[in-house]
Structures are given as structure tokens and as C-alpha cells.
Amino acid sequence: MEKGKIAVLAVQGAFAEQMERVSRLGAECIALRQKADLMQDFDGVILPGGESTVQGKLLVELGMLEPLRDKISKGLPVMGTCAGLILLAREIGNDAHGWLGTLPVRVRRNAYGRQLGSFHTEGMVRGIGTVPMTFIRAPYVEETAQEVEILARIEHRIVAVRYQNQLGTAFHPELDADNRIHEMFLAMCEKG
Amino acid sequence: MSEDRYTLNKQLAQMLKGGVIMDVTTPEQAKIAQEAGACAVMALERIPADIRAAGGVSRMSDPKMIKGIQEAVSIPVMAKCRIGHFAEAQILEAIEIDYIDESEVLSPADDVYHIDKKQFKVPFVCGAKDLGEALRRINEGASMIRTKGEPGTGDVVQAVRHMRRMNSEIAKITSMREDELYEEAKRLAVPYELVVYVHEQGRLPVVNFAAGGVATPADAALMMQLGAEGVFVGSGIFKSGNPAKRAAAIVQAVTNYQDSRILAELSEDLGEAMVGINEQEIELLMAERGL
């Protein structure tokens, strides 16, 4: 099995950290900064942490939202972390905005409050085991459609989900040394 | 402050990268900034250009005004306290500000000591003109650095100078022999461990933004190409003819800072830029405050 080529949305946020991790794990990596970048071939896309309002607005203004949604709907593997999870969510409980809307969950933005509410912990992820989890002004998932697989909960709140080709985490696997979440995603992107 | 908390605070700055932090003075401006794509706002009573014009002692903003802005937007809200004024910082922490800017734009409260930022749970960003200043602030607990620029002027020359100076000092340390690092730490008046970090990593241990005098998409692209990881825009937006449009253009310029075709489109028809004053015309150099 060959590792796929991974595209990282690089309009705002911690995209350099994602690219660095993916490269270190041996996958080829490209940055998506404008519509033309979406024309390239790639086998998976990562939506990094950052500010979802900024990223969502830039996706719209740069004409990237529709083509990206189209690719994800057609089965392109995607991983969204924190802001990326918000971009994927079909519904945002405390925000009128909606962005890609491909993942049938309702998220709550800034669900743990301001920066003083940010925290680091460890938690069990289904199929992987205990992993470190860093939450920065993080969201959590309030509700999911029945078909959505819940991968992790922290204090009864859903913080990681998988649905077909889509993986979403409220925490930032790119900020901790553990590679297993990225490895799980890269396995979803493998060719052949 | 625990090591964990400091790490989380550095990580919040990582999430702001590739973004624009905008000065706002009212909830309405904060909403305009958020709609335009600001990744955070800096709440203050007067923007630097007006602070400069008004003269006199400039202090932390009214917490009520800051709270109004916190309620108006969902993005992180920052606020400024005076250099060395740890009581103002305590007040900002009490209202759960997301980031404190210990800022030379306000009148310094202490001409010797900066705030011991390790005593706080909330993160701090501090200005620096060169590597020594940056590492001293980091040693005091700053989890993000910005250039000092010359706030409120609309003149980018100082931000450029500070960014270039910092880059060349980092490059110099990177190329030093290991046995030269002790002397370099002494020269910069910073802990040896921080110099070793720069030597090994070729960068600051925290995120580094550009600030001071950024007024156009081209200014923002210039600072990004010089190695800034994001920009602060102070007076440049709400002192211009069409704030919403200019703000949105600067946000896009930071994302596509290397694409001159996009930058050309973004620079079109933005209305009047802030008038600005040249560095030589200024009587008060704010960047000289706090070393």
C-alpha cells in the first residue's frame, strides 16, 4: 500500500504543524491556499486548527468552499481538527454560519469558554487506545446523526467522530507527539 | 503558571498564525473586524494614532468596554496593559481576556521592570525590536512576540527594521559554534537555554507576528515575506476610508502573501489609506519604551 498525497488547507491557522507531521510520517504534502491549488491530485485533505470564522470566510472568498465540499461529498478522505471540525459540521449550535456541512453533527464553538478554559488531558480513542489531547478554545460535538461513529468522549462530551470518509477531532493531534490519530487518517487515504 | 498552562498559551498563538489581529474600540468595530476575517481583536479605548494625537498618559481600557467587545464577537479578544503594570494585568485576567498585550503603545508604568508574566494564567504578547528583547520577554513568560514597529504612524519602516534585525540575529546564532553561545547569551542578556533553542531550531520558541504601521495589503505581504507569522493592524483599518473592505483585503493578503497577481487585485480600489506620519516627523518614539 502506498501512502497517499495529503493536501492541507493553508488559509489560516496551524497548517504548518499539520504539514510537518504528515511529512514526517512519510506522506507527500501540499498546501491549499487558493482555488487553483484544488486542481491538483491528492488523496486526502486536512483542515487544521485556527479560527473557523476566518477559514470559512476565506474558503468562500477564494472560491474554494464549493469545490472542496464537492470533493468531500464524492468520498475524498478528510480530517478536521478543532476549527476544521467546525468547518465540516452540518450545524453549529451557537453560530448562524455553516461552512462545508458534510459531517452530520452539531458542534458547539468555544464550548469550554475562553483561553482560561483551554486544557490538556488524555483520553481513550476507539480503535487506538489512550492518546494525549490538547483543547485550545475548543468545540465539542453536541449531537450526531445515528450513522456517525463516536470515537472519543471526555467527561461525557463527544470530542472525536468518524463518518464514512470524514474524521473530526475537537482536540489538536498535531500539537502532541503521539502520531496515532494521523496514522489512522493516513490509512484512510492509502491508495489501492 | 504551570508548564502545561504556558504550553497551552503558546499553542493559542499557533492557532492565530496566518491571521490578522485588528485594533477595535467599539463592539460595532469588533463585529466589522470579525466579519472581515480578523483572527482576533485587540480591544482598546483609543487606537494608537489617536493616543499619539491626544498625548498625555495612556492606560488600560475600561473593563466594561472590553467586556462589551467580548460579548460582541466569538474570536479571541486581547487587551493592552502598561509595561510593568501587573495590577492592570490582574484586572484583565479577572475578566478572562484571551491575551494580554504588555504594550509600549500605552504609557509605561515601570521604567525598569516588565511584568513577571509567569505569575499569570492568561497568555501575554510583548513587543520586541531585536532578538535580545524578544528572548528577555519570553524568559519573563511571554507566549507570543510581535515587532514593536512604530504604532499609530502608518509607517511600516520600523516593523521592517525590527523583523530584519531579529532574522539576522537568529541566522547569526544558528551559524555559531556551540562554544560561542555562552558569550552570545551574555551579550544579549538572556538565559543560555533560550540561545541554545534558537541555535538548534533557527527560530524563536514562540510565534512571532508583525506589528506597527501596517496599513495596506502590500504592507502585510511584505511583513509575511520577511518571516512574520501573522500581522497586527492597529490604526491602519479604522483610520482608513473603507475599513471593512481594507480589513478583508489585508486578511486575504496574509493568506496569499506570495501571489502578486492576487495582491494586485486586493490592492485595487480600497479607498483612502490612513494618512500616516513619517518616522522622522514623530516626536515620541514608542518603540523605545521598555527594553
Short mmCIF file of C-alpha atoms in Angstrom, two decimals:
data_model
loop_
_atom_site.label_atom_id
_atom_site.label_comp_id
_atom_site.label_asym_id
_atom_site.label_seq_id
_atom_site.Cartn_x
_atom_site.Cartn_y
_atom_site.Cartn_z
CA MET A 1 0.00 0.00 0.00
CA GLU A 2 1.27 3.41 -0.96
CA LYS A 3 0.89 6.44 1.27
CA GLY A 4 -1.35 8.98 -0.40
CA LYS A 5 -0.63 12.61 -1.15
CA ILE A 6 -2.13 14.85 1.52
CA ALA A 7 -3.36 18.41 1.00
CA VAL A 8 -3.52 20.74 3.99
CA LEU A 9 -5.84 23.73 3.93
CA ALA A 10 -3.41 26.63 4.45
CA VAL A 11 -5.59 29.75 4.51
CA GLN A 12 -5.11 30.46 8.23
CA GLY A 13 -4.13 28.66 11.43
CA ALA A 14 -1.79 25.86 12.44
CA PHE A 15 -1.33 24.37 8.97
CA ALA A 16 2.48 24.27 9.16
CA GLU A 17 2.24 21.89 12.14
CA GLN A 18 -0.05 19.54 10.18
CA MET A 19 2.23 19.60 7.13
CA GLU A 20 5.25 18.90 9.25
CA ARG A 21 3.58 15.90 10.92
CA VAL A 22 2.26 14.42 7.69
CA SER A 23 5.68 14.79 6.02
CA ARG A 24 7.40 13.21 8.99
CA LEU A 25 5.07 10.22 8.66
CA GLY A 26 6.29 9.77 5.11
CA ALA A 27 3.40 11.17 3.09
CA GLU A 28 3.78 13.78 0.38
CA CYS A 29 2.16 17.03 1.36
CA ILE A 30 0.84 20.13 -0.44
CA ALA A 31 -0.73 23.39 0.75
CA LEU A 32 -4.12 24.69 -0.38
CA ARG A 33 -4.11 28.49 -0.39
CA GLN A 34 -6.29 29.31 -3.39
CA LYS A 35 -8.76 27.77 -5.79
CA ALA A 36 -6.12 26.78 -8.35
CA ASP A 37 -4.42 24.59 -5.71
CA LEU A 38 -7.55 22.41 -5.59
CA MET A 39 -6.99 21.36 -9.21
CA GLN A 40 -4.05 19.18 -8.18
CA ASP A 41 -4.43 15.49 -7.46
CA PHE A 42 -4.45 14.45 -3.81
CA ASP A 43 -5.73 11.54 -1.78
CA GLY A 44 -6.82 13.26 1.40
CA VAL A 45 -7.26 16.71 2.91
CA ILE A 46 -6.59 18.07 6.39
CA LEU A 47 -8.49 21.06 7.77
CA PRO A 48 -6.25 22.42 10.54
CA GLY A 49 -6.89 24.34 13.74
CA GLY A 50 -7.22 28.10 13.68
CA GLU A 51 -10.23 30.40 13.67
CA SER A 52 -13.17 28.76 11.90
CA THR A 53 -14.79 32.13 11.07
CA VAL A 54 -11.62 33.26 9.29
CA GLN A 55 -11.04 29.99 7.48
CA GLY A 56 -14.68 29.68 6.45
CA LYS A 57 -14.82 33.22 5.14
CA LEU A 58 -11.58 32.76 3.18
CA LEU A 59 -12.92 29.50 1.69
CA VAL A 60 -15.93 31.45 0.43
CA GLU A 61 -13.99 34.48 -0.84
CA LEU A 62 -11.33 32.41 -2.56
CA GLY A 63 -13.97 30.29 -4.27
CA MET A 64 -12.74 27.13 -2.54
CA LEU A 65 -15.80 26.16 -0.49
CA GLU A 66 -17.91 24.55 -3.24
CA PRO A 67 -15.11 22.57 -4.95
CA LEU A 68 -13.88 21.30 -1.60
CA ARG A 69 -17.38 20.30 -0.48
CA ASP A 70 -17.84 18.54 -3.78
CA LYS A 71 -14.64 16.52 -3.36
CA ILE A 72 -15.53 15.51 0.20
CA SER A 73 -19.07 14.53 -0.83
CA LYS A 74 -17.59 12.34 -3.53
CA GLY A 75 -15.53 10.47 -0.96
CA LEU A 76 -12.22 12.34 -0.59
CA PRO A 77 -10.91 11.45 2.91
CA VAL A 78 -10.85 14.49 5.21
CA MET A 79 -9.65 15.13 8.74
CA GLY A 80 -10.78 18.27 10.55
CA THR A 81 -9.18 19.27 13.85
CA CYS A 82 -10.81 21.91 16.08
CA ALA A 83 -11.66 24.69 13.61
CA GLY A 84 -11.55 22.04 10.88
CA LEU A 85 -14.23 20.04 12.71
CA ILE A 86 -16.36 23.18 12.84
CA LEU A 87 -15.93 23.69 9.08
CA LEU A 88 -17.11 20.12 8.48
CA ALA A 89 -20.11 20.23 10.83
CA ARG A 90 -23.58 20.30 9.34
CA GLU A 91 -24.75 22.53 12.16
CA ILE A 92 -23.07 24.93 14.57
CA GLY A 93 -25.19 25.20 17.70
CA ASN A 94 -24.15 28.69 18.74
CA ASP A 95 -23.46 30.25 15.36
CA ALA A 96 -25.70 31.01 12.39
CA HIS A 97 -22.83 30.26 10.00
CA GLY A 98 -22.39 26.90 8.37
CA TRP A 99 -19.46 26.05 6.10
CA LEU A 100 -18.81 22.71 4.39
CA GLY A 101 -21.63 20.97 6.26
CA THR A 102 -20.64 17.49 5.12
CA LEU A 103 -20.43 15.88 8.56
CA PRO A 104 -23.84 15.18 10.15
CA VAL A 105 -23.08 16.51 13.63
CA ARG A 106 -23.94 19.60 15.62
CA VAL A 107 -20.92 21.26 17.25
CA ARG A 108 -20.66 23.96 19.84
CA ARG A 109 -17.94 26.57 19.26
CA ASN A 110 -15.73 27.75 22.13
CA ALA A 111 -17.59 25.16 24.14
CA TYR A 112 -15.08 25.23 27.01
CA GLY A 113 -15.04 29.03 27.22
CA ARG A 114 -12.16 31.41 26.69
CA GLN A 115 -8.42 30.70 26.81
CA LEU A 116 -8.53 30.08 30.59
CA GLY A 117 -10.75 27.10 29.74
CA SER A 118 -8.17 25.54 27.40
CA PHE A 119 -6.72 22.29 28.77
CA HIS A 120 -4.58 19.25 28.13
CA THR A 121 -5.67 15.72 29.03
CA GLU A 122 -5.56 12.11 27.92
CA GLY A 123 -8.46 10.12 26.61
CA MET A 124 -9.44 6.84 25.06
CA VAL A 125 -9.96 6.83 21.31
CA ARG A 126 -11.83 3.85 19.90
CA GLY A 127 -9.53 1.51 17.99
CA ILE A 128 -6.38 3.32 19.12
CA GLY A 129 -6.20 3.47 22.90
CA THR A 130 -5.30 6.35 25.18
CA VAL A 131 -3.91 9.42 23.42
CA PRO A 132 -2.86 12.89 24.61
CA MET A 133 -5.44 15.56 23.80
CA THR A 134 -4.92 19.31 23.66
CA PHE A 135 -8.01 21.52 23.64
CA ILE A 136 -7.49 25.19 22.69
CA ARG A 137 -10.68 27.28 22.92
CA ALA A 138 -12.13 24.07 21.62
CA PRO A 139 -15.53 22.98 20.38
CA TYR A 140 -17.24 19.69 21.21
CA VAL A 141 -19.90 17.72 19.42
CA GLU A 142 -23.35 18.18 20.95
CA GLU A 143 -25.23 15.71 18.83
CA THR A 144 -24.61 13.33 15.94
CA ALA A 145 -26.67 11.53 13.34
CA GLN A 146 -27.09 7.84 14.12
CA GLU A 147 -24.60 6.66 11.48
CA VAL A 148 -21.76 8.74 12.95
CA GLU A 149 -19.25 6.67 14.89
CA ILE A 150 -18.26 8.24 18.18
CA LEU A 151 -14.53 7.70 18.69
CA ALA A 152 -13.91 9.56 21.92
CA ARG A 153 -15.62 11.30 24.81
CA ILE A 154 -14.12 13.46 27.52
CA GLU A 155 -16.37 13.91 30.53
CA HIS A 156 -19.37 12.65 28.56
CA ARG A 157 -18.77 15.12 25.75
CA ILE A 158 -18.05 13.88 22.26
CA VAL A 159 -14.60 15.02 21.08
CA ALA A 160 -13.80 12.70 18.14
CA VAL A 161 -16.06 11.24 15.44
CA ARG A 162 -15.81 9.31 12.19
CA TYR A 163 -18.38 9.18 9.43
CA GLN A 164 -17.55 7.39 6.17
CA ASN A 165 -14.55 9.32 4.73
CA GLN A 166 -14.62 12.04 7.39
CA LEU A 167 -12.68 12.21 10.66
CA GLY A 168 -13.19 15.05 13.11
CA THR A 169 -11.49 15.87 16.42
CA ALA A 170 -12.18 18.73 18.80
CA PHE A 171 -8.59 18.46 20.04
CA HIS A 172 -5.28 19.02 18.23
CA PRO A 173 -3.38 15.79 17.46
CA GLU A 174 -0.79 17.91 15.60
CA LEU A 175 0.24 19.59 18.87
CA ASP A 176 1.11 16.40 20.73
CA ALA A 177 3.88 13.92 19.99
CA ASP A 178 1.55 10.95 19.51
CA ASN A 179 1.15 10.01 15.83
CA ARG A 180 -1.72 7.55 16.03
CA ILE A 181 -4.58 9.86 15.01
CA HIS A 182 -2.62 10.97 11.94
CA GLU A 183 -1.74 7.37 11.18
CA MET A 184 -5.41 6.45 11.34
CA PHE A 185 -6.18 9.21 8.87
CA LEU A 186 -3.29 8.32 6.55
CA ALA A 187 -4.61 4.75 6.50
CA MET A 188 -7.94 6.18 5.28
CA CYS A 189 -6.02 7.88 2.45
CA GLU A 190 -3.98 4.92 1.30
CA LYS A 191 -4.12 4.08 -2.36
CA GLY A 192 -5.02 0.68 -3.71
CA MET B 1 1.99 29.47 35.90
CA SER B 2 2.34 25.74 35.30
CA GLU B 3 4.39 24.44 32.38
CA ASP B 4 1.16 22.96 30.97
CA ARG B 5 -0.59 26.33 31.02
CA TYR B 6 2.37 28.04 29.33
CA THR B 7 2.31 25.39 26.60
CA LEU B 8 -1.43 25.92 26.06
CA ASN B 9 -0.83 29.66 25.82
CA LYS B 10 1.90 29.25 23.22
CA GLN B 11 -0.43 26.91 21.34
CA LEU B 12 -3.23 29.51 21.20
CA ALA B 13 -0.75 31.79 19.40
CA GLN B 14 -0.07 28.94 16.97
CA MET B 15 -3.77 28.90 16.11
CA LEU B 16 -3.66 32.62 15.30
CA LYS B 17 -0.89 32.17 12.72
CA GLY B 18 -1.56 33.25 9.17
CA GLY B 19 -4.13 35.65 10.57
CA VAL B 20 -4.72 39.34 11.21
CA ILE B 21 -5.33 40.79 14.66
CA MET B 22 -7.18 44.10 14.47
CA ASP B 23 -7.43 47.03 16.89
CA VAL B 24 -11.04 47.90 17.70
CA THR B 25 -12.57 50.48 20.01
CA THR B 26 -16.27 49.53 20.00
CA PRO B 27 -18.41 46.37 19.74
CA GLU B 28 -19.53 47.59 16.29
CA GLN B 29 -15.93 47.80 15.06
CA ALA B 30 -15.24 44.38 16.60
CA LYS B 31 -18.11 42.90 14.58
CA ILE B 32 -16.83 44.54 11.40
CA ALA B 33 -13.38 43.12 12.12
CA GLN B 34 -14.75 39.62 12.74
CA GLU B 35 -16.88 39.74 9.60
CA ALA B 36 -13.83 40.89 7.64
CA GLY B 37 -11.88 37.85 8.84
CA ALA B 38 -9.86 39.02 11.85
CA CYS B 39 -8.47 36.02 13.77
CA ALA B 40 -8.60 38.08 16.99
CA VAL B 41 -9.32 41.63 18.05
CA MET B 42 -7.41 43.99 20.32
CA ALA B 43 -9.88 45.93 22.45
CA LEU B 44 -8.74 49.43 23.32
CA GLU B 45 -10.34 52.79 24.02
CA ARG B 46 -8.29 54.70 21.51
CA ILE B 47 -6.34 53.37 18.58
CA PRO B 48 -2.62 54.23 18.57
CA ALA B 49 -2.95 57.10 16.07
CA ASP B 50 -5.40 58.81 18.43
CA ILE B 51 -3.30 58.02 21.50
CA ARG B 52 -0.42 59.72 19.72
CA ALA B 53 -2.60 62.71 18.79
CA ALA B 54 -4.15 63.09 22.24
CA GLY B 55 -0.89 62.88 24.18
CA GLY B 56 -0.95 62.54 27.97
CA VAL B 57 -0.91 59.33 29.97
CA SER B 58 -2.48 56.38 28.23
CA ARG B 59 -3.79 53.48 30.35
CA MET B 60 -5.57 50.13 30.25
CA SER B 61 -9.08 50.40 28.77
CA ASP B 62 -12.27 50.37 30.83
CA PRO B 63 -13.10 46.69 31.59
CA LYS B 64 -16.75 47.40 30.79
CA MET B 65 -15.81 48.46 27.28
CA ILE B 66 -13.65 45.34 26.88
CA LYS B 67 -16.49 43.13 28.12
CA GLY B 68 -18.81 44.71 25.55
CA ILE B 69 -16.40 43.60 22.85
CA GLN B 70 -16.06 40.10 24.37
CA GLU B 71 -19.83 39.77 24.14
CA ALA B 72 -19.96 41.05 20.56
CA VAL B 73 -17.57 38.54 18.96
CA SER B 74 -16.67 34.83 19.13
CA ILE B 75 -13.00 35.21 18.16
CA PRO B 76 -10.29 35.73 20.83
CA VAL B 77 -10.21 39.17 22.46
CA MET B 78 -6.93 40.76 23.51
CA ALA B 79 -6.35 43.92 25.53
CA LYS B 80 -3.37 46.08 26.42
CA CYS B 81 -1.87 46.89 29.78
CA ARG B 82 1.01 49.25 30.50
CA ILE B 83 4.55 47.91 30.62
CA GLY B 84 5.24 46.76 34.18
CA HIS B 85 1.66 47.38 35.38
CA PHE B 86 0.88 43.99 36.83
CA ALA B 87 -2.25 45.26 38.58
CA GLU B 88 -3.78 46.19 35.24
CA ALA B 89 -2.82 42.72 34.02
CA GLN B 90 -4.53 41.15 37.05
CA ILE B 91 -7.70 43.05 36.19
CA LEU B 92 -7.57 41.85 32.58
CA GLU B 93 -7.08 38.30 33.80
CA ALA B 94 -10.10 38.67 36.09
CA ILE B 95 -12.33 39.44 33.10
CA GLU B 96 -10.92 36.37 31.31
CA ILE B 97 -9.20 38.16 28.49
CA ASP B 98 -7.74 35.71 25.95
CA TYR B 99 -4.39 37.51 25.56
CA ILE B 100 -2.76 40.48 27.30
CA ASP B 101 -0.53 42.79 25.27
CA GLU B 102 2.04 44.37 27.61
CA SER B 103 2.35 47.28 25.28
CA GLU B 104 4.64 50.21 24.62
CA VAL B 105 1.67 51.96 23.00
CA LEU B 106 0.40 52.80 26.48
CA SER B 107 2.46 54.92 28.87
CA PRO B 108 4.94 52.66 30.70
CA ALA B 109 4.12 52.21 34.40
CA ASP B 110 7.58 50.94 35.28
CA ASP B 111 10.78 52.12 33.63
CA VAL B 112 12.87 49.17 34.91
CA TYR B 113 10.79 46.03 35.28
CA HIS B 114 8.41 44.30 32.95
CA ILE B 115 5.57 42.21 34.36
CA ASP B 116 6.55 38.79 35.73
CA LYS B 117 4.24 37.09 33.29
CA LYS B 118 4.87 33.65 34.79
CA GLN B 119 2.59 34.64 37.69
CA PHE B 120 -0.41 34.69 35.33
CA LYS B 121 -2.60 32.03 33.78
CA VAL B 122 -3.62 34.16 30.80
CA PRO B 123 -1.14 34.50 27.94
CA PHE B 124 0.92 37.58 27.14
CA VAL B 125 2.19 39.01 23.88
CA CYS B 126 5.05 41.51 24.03
CA GLY B 127 6.81 43.73 21.52
CA ALA B 128 10.48 43.37 20.60
CA LYS B 129 12.86 45.35 18.38
CA ASP B 130 15.55 42.70 18.34
CA LEU B 131 16.32 39.16 19.44
CA GLY B 132 17.58 40.13 22.90
CA GLU B 133 14.33 41.91 23.74
CA ALA B 134 12.28 39.01 22.38
CA LEU B 135 14.12 36.42 24.45
CA ARG B 136 14.00 38.59 27.59
CA ARG B 137 10.22 38.87 27.24
CA ILE B 138 9.95 35.10 26.64
CA ASN B 139 12.05 34.48 29.73
CA GLU B 140 9.56 36.62 31.70
CA GLY B 141 6.73 34.41 30.42
CA ALA B 142 5.54 35.94 27.14
CA SER B 143 3.99 33.24 24.95
CA MET B 144 3.91 35.33 21.76
CA ILE B 145 6.15 38.07 20.33
CA ARG B 146 5.45 40.88 17.88
CA THR B 147 7.65 43.55 16.37
CA LYS B 148 7.22 46.92 18.01
CA GLY B 149 7.03 48.89 14.81
CA GLU B 150 6.04 52.46 15.43
CA PRO B 151 2.37 52.29 16.35
CA GLY B 152 -0.14 54.79 15.06
CA THR B 153 2.03 56.10 12.25
CA GLY B 154 1.00 54.07 9.23
CA ASP B 155 4.74 53.90 8.50
CA VAL B 156 5.96 50.31 8.21
CA VAL B 157 9.69 51.13 8.27
CA GLN B 158 10.25 50.24 11.91
CA ALA B 159 8.37 46.94 11.77
CA VAL B 160 10.56 46.05 8.78
CA ARG B 161 13.69 47.08 10.67
CA HIS B 162 12.76 45.02 13.73
CA MET B 163 11.84 41.94 11.72
CA ARG B 164 15.03 42.08 9.66
CA ARG B 165 17.16 42.63 12.74
CA MET B 166 15.59 39.69 14.52
CA ASN B 167 16.01 37.42 11.48
CA SER B 168 19.65 38.32 11.00
CA GLU B 169 20.42 37.80 14.70
CA ILE B 170 18.69 34.40 14.59
CA ALA B 171 20.68 33.47 11.47
CA LYS B 172 23.88 34.50 13.18
CA ILE B 173 23.20 32.33 16.25
CA THR B 174 22.24 29.41 14.04
CA SER B 175 25.66 29.52 12.39
CA MET B 176 27.66 29.92 15.60
CA ARG B 177 29.84 27.24 17.13
CA GLU B 178 28.32 25.78 20.29
CA ASP B 179 31.11 27.15 22.47
CA GLU B 180 30.25 30.67 21.31
CA LEU B 181 26.69 30.53 22.64
CA TYR B 182 27.68 31.35 26.25
CA GLU B 183 29.14 34.66 25.23
CA GLU B 184 26.16 35.38 22.98
CA ALA B 185 23.79 34.76 25.90
CA LYS B 186 25.79 37.24 27.95
CA ARG B 187 25.79 39.79 25.16
CA LEU B 188 22.03 39.54 24.65
CA ALA B 189 21.41 39.47 28.42
CA VAL B 190 19.24 36.37 28.12
CA PRO B 191 19.37 32.81 29.56
CA TYR B 192 21.76 30.42 27.85
CA GLU B 193 18.97 27.82 27.31
CA LEU B 194 17.00 30.21 25.11
CA VAL B 195 20.07 30.90 22.97
CA VAL B 196 20.58 27.15 22.59
CA TYR B 197 16.96 26.82 21.46
CA VAL B 198 17.46 29.47 18.78
CA HIS B 199 20.75 27.85 17.75
CA GLU B 200 19.10 24.45 17.28
CA GLN B 201 15.72 25.47 15.88
CA GLY B 202 16.60 28.61 13.92
CA ARG B 203 13.54 30.42 15.24
CA LEU B 204 12.01 31.96 18.35
CA PRO B 205 10.46 29.50 20.79
CA VAL B 206 7.10 31.29 20.35
CA VAL B 207 5.04 32.65 17.46
CA ASN B 208 6.26 35.98 16.05
CA PHE B 209 3.85 38.50 14.48
CA ALA B 210 4.49 41.84 12.77
CA ALA B 211 3.01 44.98 14.32
CA GLY B 212 3.24 48.71 13.88
CA GLY B 213 2.49 50.76 10.79
CA VAL B 214 0.86 48.05 8.66
CA ALA B 215 -1.72 49.92 6.54
CA THR B 216 -2.12 48.12 3.20
CA PRO B 217 -2.33 44.57 1.79
CA ALA B 218 1.16 45.16 0.38
CA ASP B 219 2.49 46.08 3.84
CA ALA B 220 1.04 42.85 5.22
CA ALA B 221 2.53 40.80 2.36
CA LEU B 222 5.91 42.47 2.89
CA MET B 223 5.96 41.53 6.57
CA MET B 224 4.86 37.95 5.83
CA GLN B 225 7.57 37.56 3.19
CA LEU B 226 10.08 38.84 5.74
CA GLY B 227 9.08 35.96 8.01
CA ALA B 228 6.22 37.26 10.18
CA GLU B 229 3.75 34.51 11.10
CA GLY B 230 0.79 36.91 11.07
CA VAL B 231 0.13 40.63 11.49
CA PHE B 232 -1.42 43.09 13.88
CA VAL B 233 -3.17 46.01 12.22
CA GLY B 234 -3.85 48.92 14.51
CA SER B 235 -4.80 52.31 13.21
CA GLY B 236 -4.47 51.20 9.58
CA ILE B 237 -8.02 49.88 9.32
CA PHE B 238 -10.39 52.14 11.22
CA LYS B 239 -8.41 55.26 10.22
CA SER B 240 -8.97 54.48 6.55
CA GLY B 241 -11.75 55.34 4.11
CA ASN B 242 -13.40 51.90 3.88
CA PRO B 243 -12.48 49.83 6.95
CA ALA B 244 -14.47 46.67 6.10
CA LYS B 245 -13.03 46.39 2.61
CA ARG B 246 -9.47 47.21 3.64
CA ALA B 247 -9.64 44.76 6.55
CA ALA B 248 -10.87 41.94 4.30
CA ALA B 249 -8.16 42.71 1.74
CA ILE B 250 -5.41 42.59 4.37
CA VAL B 251 -6.76 39.25 5.65
CA GLN B 252 -6.56 37.75 2.15
CA ALA B 253 -3.14 39.30 1.56
CA VAL B 254 -1.79 37.47 4.61
CA THR B 255 -3.06 34.14 3.22
CA ASN B 256 -1.74 34.63 -0.31
CA TYR B 257 1.25 36.82 0.53
CA GLN B 258 3.40 35.29 -2.19
CA ASP B 259 0.94 35.63 -5.06
CA SER B 260 1.48 39.06 -6.62
CA ARG B 261 -1.46 38.67 -9.00
CA ILE B 262 -3.88 38.22 -6.09
CA LEU B 263 -2.15 41.02 -4.17
CA ALA B 264 -2.65 43.36 -7.12
CA GLU B 265 -6.38 42.62 -7.15
CA LEU B 266 -6.62 43.08 -3.40
CA SER B 267 -4.86 46.43 -3.55
CA GLU B 268 -7.36 47.89 -6.02
CA ASP B 269 -9.92 50.47 -5.06
CA LEU B 270 -9.55 50.32 -1.30
CA GLY B 271 -10.33 53.99 -0.80
CA GLU B 272 -8.13 56.27 1.19
CA ALA B 273 -5.40 54.75 3.34
CA MET B 274 -4.66 56.32 6.71
CA VAL B 275 -2.68 59.50 6.19
CA GLY B 276 0.19 58.44 8.39
CA ILE B 277 3.24 60.26 9.60
CA ASN B 278 6.81 59.52 8.63
CA GLU B 279 9.21 58.20 11.20
CA GLN B 280 11.28 61.42 11.04
CA GLU B 281 8.24 63.55 11.85
CA ILE B 282 7.48 61.81 15.12
CA GLU B 283 8.41 63.34 18.43
CA LEU B 284 7.56 60.34 20.60
CA LEU B 285 9.19 57.04 19.69
CA MET B 286 7.03 54.41 21.39
CA ALA B 287 9.28 51.57 20.28
CA GLU B 288 11.99 52.88 22.62
CA ARG B 289 9.77 52.14 25.63
CA GLY B 290 10.78 49.06 27.63
CA LEU B 291 13.96 47.28 26.54
#
